[in-house]
Structures are given as C-alpha cells and as structure tokens.
Amino acid sequence: EVQLVQSGAEVKKPGESLKISCKGSGYRFTNYWIGWVRQMPGKGLEWMGIIYPGDSDTKYSPSFQGQVTISADKSITTAYLQWSSLKASDTAMYYCARRNEYAYFDFWGQGTLVTVSS
Amino acid sequence: SYELTQPRSVSVSPGQTARIPCSGDTLPKQYAYWYQQKPGQAPVVVIYKDSERPSGIPERFSGSSSGTTVTLTISGVQAEDEADYYCQSADSSDTSWVFGGGTKLTVL
C-alpha cells in the first residue's frame, strides 16, 4: 500500500527555521517525483516544487524559488521542505504528493500545518 | 509567472450538469488535470490528461479541451459532488506547474 506520512504540526516564530518531512512507503521511492503543495487558510492550492529522489533533480515554482528548499534522502525514503527564516505569511497547510507516470498527484500525505506567529 | 484562470464559483441543482472552465495560454500544448477537494481532505484527481478518468472516479465526471480552455463537466450532479475543483497544468517549458485559483461547486 502506497503511503506518504508527513511530520506533525509546527508552531514557530518569525525568523525561525523549519524542516518538515514526508516519508514514502509501499513503492519504489526513487522512481517517482514528490511534489509539495501549499494551501493557506481558506485559500486555494499552490504548486511549490517537485523533486525526483532518484537523482535529486528539483524544480521550483517561480513563486517559491529562493523562498524554500526541497530535498530528499532516498536512503530513508523521505522528502523534505525547509525554510531558513519563516514569515507569518508562511502559515499554511503543506501537502506532499507523489506524481505518477501520468503526471498527476495520485497519493497525498495527510498534510502538515505550519503556524508562524510571534 | 504562468496562470490558470477559473471562475470562483458555480452553482447547480441536483441532477443538472455543471461545467467548470479553466483558461491558460499553454493549454493547447500542455495537458490539464482536475482535482476535487472536500473540506479537511487532501485533493483527489478526477480527470487527467485533459479527458482521462482514473479508475474509481464516476462516469459523470468528464473533461474536454478547446484551444486555451479546458472544461470539467459533471453530468447529473449529486450532493456529494459539492467541493472545490482545481485545474492544474504546466508552463511552456514543462519545468513548473501551477494550479488554477479553484472553483467552489455548490449543489443547490
């Protein structure tokens, strides 16, 4: 059974750093792209970027380039999304999702809620 | 950056047909995908590659493409179809993807 399990909710202060995770299981982790999607409170989905764990090839949305870093550790089948300096506007639910051979996200994590507040 | 445009809301009565358009400059060359999201849940794809339906998705969901506009059609809308719907596609270089702003489907 394919599963993506994300790390738990986080409450951080502006300026702090953060790294959230997404652990894949039930499939060959290195063979599928993993993407990250942001959903701010009451708002729509935003495509942030995607990584191919097999060779760490990474693509970012222009809106998120330089704002976050996407990485993966294939030895532990885990993808990451990290910030070096959080802002209040980073408050959102963040989903990871697997992109299948038809180029759509077929399996999703449960989401990680990140709250940034002073 | 690249954008996909959807109406904010669509309303239909049960049993009627709902049509949700999505427009974007690269849609003639890039496939579109449609996701359904219900409150508190992760999205689920209902249409891929413009008009293909994944297994498990009811036949009342269909997709079409014409020029710079793709359309999600839900025939015989049911109360359970009330949700937010997002189109998704890629930019011209296929290096970055984007979601449309989302359309809230209300079943009256």
Short mmCIF file of C-alpha atoms in Angstrom, two decimals:
data_model
loop_
_atom_site.label_atom_id
_atom_site.label_comp_id
_atom_site.label_asym_id
_atom_site.label_seq_id
_atom_site.Cartn_x
_atom_site.Cartn_y
_atom_site.Cartn_z
CA GLU A 1 0.00 0.00 0.00
CA VAL A 2 1.39 3.35 -1.06
CA GLN A 3 1.62 5.80 1.82
CA LEU A 4 3.03 9.25 2.35
CA VAL A 5 3.27 10.15 6.03
CA GLN A 6 4.11 13.73 6.92
CA SER A 7 5.60 15.12 10.09
CA GLY A 8 3.38 16.74 12.68
CA ALA A 9 2.06 20.25 13.08
CA GLU A 10 4.53 23.01 13.89
CA VAL A 11 4.22 26.32 15.70
CA LYS A 12 7.16 28.65 15.08
CA LYS A 13 8.11 32.29 15.48
CA PRO A 14 9.01 34.62 12.60
CA GLY A 15 12.66 34.30 11.68
CA GLU A 16 12.97 30.71 12.86
CA SER A 17 13.99 27.86 10.58
CA LEU A 18 11.95 24.75 9.89
CA LYS A 19 12.21 21.46 8.04
CA ILE A 20 9.15 19.26 7.55
CA SER A 21 9.21 15.74 6.19
CA CYS A 22 7.27 13.32 4.04
CA LYS A 23 8.09 9.63 4.30
CA GLY A 24 7.10 7.39 1.42
CA SER A 25 6.45 3.66 1.66
CA GLY A 26 4.86 0.88 -0.32
CA TYR A 27 6.52 1.77 -3.63
CA ARG A 28 9.95 2.37 -5.16
CA PHE A 29 10.66 5.81 -3.73
CA THR A 30 13.43 6.66 -6.17
CA ASN A 31 11.23 6.20 -9.23
CA TYR A 32 8.55 8.82 -8.62
CA TRP A 33 8.60 12.58 -8.30
CA ILE A 34 7.43 14.01 -4.98
CA GLY A 35 5.80 17.43 -5.02
CA TRP A 36 4.91 19.98 -2.35
CA VAL A 37 1.68 21.96 -2.34
CA ARG A 38 0.78 24.90 -0.11
CA GLN A 39 -2.72 25.77 0.99
CA MET A 40 -3.06 28.94 3.02
CA PRO A 41 -6.06 29.18 5.36
CA GLY A 42 -9.26 29.36 3.34
CA LYS A 43 -7.33 29.64 0.08
CA GLY A 44 -6.51 27.52 -2.95
CA LEU A 45 -3.78 25.06 -3.81
CA GLU A 46 -0.35 26.36 -4.82
CA TRP A 47 2.24 24.19 -6.56
CA MET A 48 5.57 24.85 -4.83
CA GLY A 49 8.03 22.46 -6.41
CA ILE A 50 8.94 18.88 -7.06
CA ILE A 51 11.89 16.54 -6.58
CA TYR A 52 12.97 13.27 -8.16
CA PRO A 53 14.55 11.30 -5.31
CA GLY A 54 16.48 9.09 -7.69
CA ASP A 55 18.89 11.88 -8.65
CA SER A 56 17.59 14.83 -6.58
CA ASP A 57 16.59 16.76 -9.70
CA THR A 58 14.42 19.59 -8.35
CA LYS A 59 12.10 22.09 -9.98
CA TYR A 60 10.56 25.10 -8.26
CA SER A 61 7.65 27.35 -9.00
CA PRO A 62 8.98 30.86 -9.69
CA SER A 63 6.79 32.00 -6.79
CA PHE A 64 8.71 29.80 -4.34
CA GLN A 65 12.21 29.75 -5.85
CA GLY A 66 14.61 31.06 -3.23
CA GLN A 67 11.94 31.01 -0.51
CA VAL A 68 12.08 27.29 0.33
CA THR A 69 14.37 24.33 -0.25
CA ILE A 70 13.15 20.91 -1.33
CA SER A 71 15.36 17.91 -0.72
CA ALA A 72 15.19 14.15 -0.34
CA ASP A 73 17.09 11.36 1.38
CA LYS A 74 16.49 8.22 -0.63
CA SER A 75 18.19 6.05 1.98
CA ILE A 76 15.27 6.68 4.32
CA THR A 77 12.66 7.33 1.59
CA THR A 78 11.92 10.80 2.89
CA ALA A 79 11.41 14.14 1.18
CA TYR A 80 11.76 17.48 2.93
CA LEU A 81 10.59 21.05 2.67
CA GLN A 82 12.55 23.63 4.58
CA TRP A 83 12.67 27.33 5.38
CA SER A 84 15.66 29.25 6.69
CA SER A 85 13.65 32.19 8.02
CA LEU A 86 9.91 31.84 8.44
CA LYS A 87 7.41 34.64 7.96
CA ALA A 88 3.87 34.94 9.23
CA SER A 89 2.72 34.57 5.63
CA ASP A 90 4.16 31.02 5.61
CA THR A 91 1.28 29.95 7.84
CA ALA A 92 -0.45 27.24 5.84
CA MET A 93 -1.14 23.57 5.37
CA TYR A 94 1.59 21.89 3.37
CA TYR A 95 0.95 18.68 1.46
CA CYS A 96 3.40 16.34 -0.17
CA ALA A 97 2.18 14.18 -3.03
CA ARG A 98 3.54 11.54 -5.38
CA ARG A 99 3.41 12.23 -9.09
CA ASN A 100 2.67 9.12 -11.09
CA GLU A 101 3.54 8.10 -14.63
CA TYR A 102 0.55 10.06 -15.98
CA ALA A 103 1.93 13.20 -14.33
CA TYR A 104 -0.76 13.69 -11.75
CA PHE A 105 -0.53 13.52 -7.97
CA ASP A 106 -2.05 10.14 -7.13
CA PHE A 107 -1.14 9.78 -3.46
CA TRP A 108 -1.06 12.57 -0.93
CA GLY A 109 0.28 12.98 2.57
CA GLN A 110 -2.08 13.95 5.35
CA GLY A 111 -0.72 17.49 5.40
CA THR A 112 1.46 19.40 7.86
CA LEU A 113 0.02 22.54 9.40
CA VAL A 114 2.64 25.21 9.92
CA THR A 115 1.72 28.19 12.08
CA VAL A 116 4.09 31.15 12.26
CA SER A 117 3.21 33.68 14.92
CA SER A 118 5.02 35.92 17.33
CA SER B 1 4.53 33.56 -13.64
CA TYR B 2 2.15 31.31 -15.54
CA GLU B 3 -1.52 31.42 -14.51
CA LEU B 4 -4.66 29.36 -14.95
CA THR B 5 -8.00 31.13 -14.58
CA GLN B 6 -11.16 29.57 -13.20
CA PRO B 7 -14.46 31.07 -12.03
CA ARG B 8 -14.65 31.42 -8.27
CA SER B 9 -17.97 29.63 -8.01
CA VAL B 10 -20.50 27.56 -9.91
CA SER B 11 -23.92 26.57 -8.65
CA VAL B 12 -26.23 23.87 -9.98
CA SER B 13 -29.25 21.92 -8.81
CA PRO B 14 -29.02 18.17 -8.25
CA GLY B 15 -29.29 16.23 -11.49
CA GLN B 16 -28.18 19.15 -13.63
CA THR B 17 -24.88 19.48 -15.48
CA ALA B 18 -22.05 21.56 -14.04
CA ARG B 19 -19.35 22.94 -16.30
CA ILE B 20 -16.19 24.45 -14.87
CA PRO B 21 -13.86 26.16 -17.35
CA CYS B 22 -10.15 26.79 -16.90
CA SER B 23 -8.16 29.00 -19.26
CA GLY B 24 -4.43 29.35 -19.81
CA ASP B 25 -2.09 30.25 -22.64
CA THR B 26 -0.22 26.95 -22.74
CA LEU B 27 -3.27 24.68 -22.52
CA PRO B 28 -3.20 24.00 -26.30
CA LYS B 29 0.21 22.37 -25.76
CA GLN B 30 0.10 21.09 -22.20
CA TYR B 31 -2.27 18.59 -20.61
CA ALA B 32 -4.67 19.67 -17.90
CA TYR B 33 -5.59 17.85 -14.75
CA TRP B 34 -8.55 18.34 -12.46
CA TYR B 35 -8.61 17.81 -8.69
CA GLN B 36 -11.55 17.69 -6.30
CA GLN B 37 -11.02 18.81 -2.72
CA LYS B 38 -13.58 18.46 0.04
CA PRO B 39 -13.22 20.32 3.37
CA GLY B 40 -10.49 18.93 5.57
CA GLN B 41 -9.32 16.45 2.96
CA ALA B 42 -6.42 16.18 0.56
CA PRO B 43 -7.24 16.68 -3.13
CA VAL B 44 -8.20 13.79 -5.39
CA VAL B 45 -7.68 13.77 -9.15
CA VAL B 46 -10.89 13.34 -11.16
CA ILE B 47 -9.54 13.95 -14.68
CA TYR B 48 -6.02 13.62 -16.08
CA LYS B 49 -4.52 14.41 -19.48
CA ASP B 50 -7.47 16.64 -20.39
CA SER B 51 -10.10 13.93 -20.58
CA GLU B 52 -8.97 10.68 -18.99
CA ARG B 53 -10.75 9.43 -15.92
CA PRO B 54 -8.85 7.49 -13.24
CA SER B 55 -10.28 4.23 -12.04
CA GLY B 56 -12.79 4.72 -9.26
CA ILE B 57 -13.98 8.12 -10.50
CA PRO B 58 -17.66 8.10 -11.51
CA GLU B 59 -18.50 8.32 -15.21
CA ARG B 60 -20.40 11.55 -14.63
CA PHE B 61 -17.03 13.32 -14.49
CA SER B 62 -15.58 14.20 -17.90
CA GLY B 63 -13.06 16.63 -19.34
CA SER B 64 -12.61 18.38 -22.64
CA SER B 65 -10.22 20.80 -24.27
CA SER B 66 -10.62 23.50 -26.87
CA GLY B 67 -7.85 25.96 -27.60
CA THR B 68 -6.79 27.81 -24.47
CA THR B 69 -9.69 26.48 -22.39
CA VAL B 70 -10.26 23.15 -20.74
CA THR B 71 -13.56 22.24 -19.13
CA LEU B 72 -14.56 19.87 -16.37
CA THR B 73 -18.11 18.63 -16.84
CA ILE B 74 -20.10 16.87 -14.15
CA SER B 75 -23.28 15.36 -15.54
CA GLY B 76 -26.15 14.56 -13.21
CA VAL B 77 -24.58 16.41 -10.29
CA GLN B 78 -25.07 14.82 -6.90
CA ALA B 79 -24.92 16.42 -3.46
CA GLU B 80 -21.64 14.61 -2.78
CA ASP B 81 -20.02 16.49 -5.67
CA GLU B 82 -20.11 19.73 -3.72
CA ALA B 83 -16.43 20.61 -3.35
CA ASP B 84 -13.65 22.84 -4.60
CA TYR B 85 -12.27 21.97 -8.01
CA TYR B 86 -8.81 22.93 -9.25
CA CYS B 87 -7.30 22.67 -12.69
CA GLN B 88 -3.55 22.09 -12.98
CA SER B 89 -1.13 22.29 -15.85
CA ALA B 90 2.47 23.05 -16.75
CA ASP B 91 4.23 26.08 -18.14
CA SER B 92 5.54 26.06 -21.70
CA SER B 93 8.90 24.58 -20.69
CA ASP B 94 7.33 21.88 -18.51
CA THR B 95 9.58 22.87 -15.62
CA SER B 96 6.97 24.43 -13.39
CA TRP B 97 3.39 23.58 -12.76
CA VAL B 98 0.51 25.65 -11.46
CA PHE B 99 -2.97 25.23 -10.06
CA GLY B 100 -5.88 27.40 -11.06
CA GLY B 101 -7.44 29.51 -8.33
CA GLY B 102 -10.15 26.94 -7.69
CA THR B 103 -13.90 26.83 -8.24
CA LYS B 104 -16.35 26.19 -5.46
CA LEU B 105 -19.15 23.97 -6.74
CA THR B 106 -22.36 24.44 -4.80
CA VAL B 107 -25.18 21.94 -5.19
CA LEU B 108 -28.38 23.85 -4.50
#
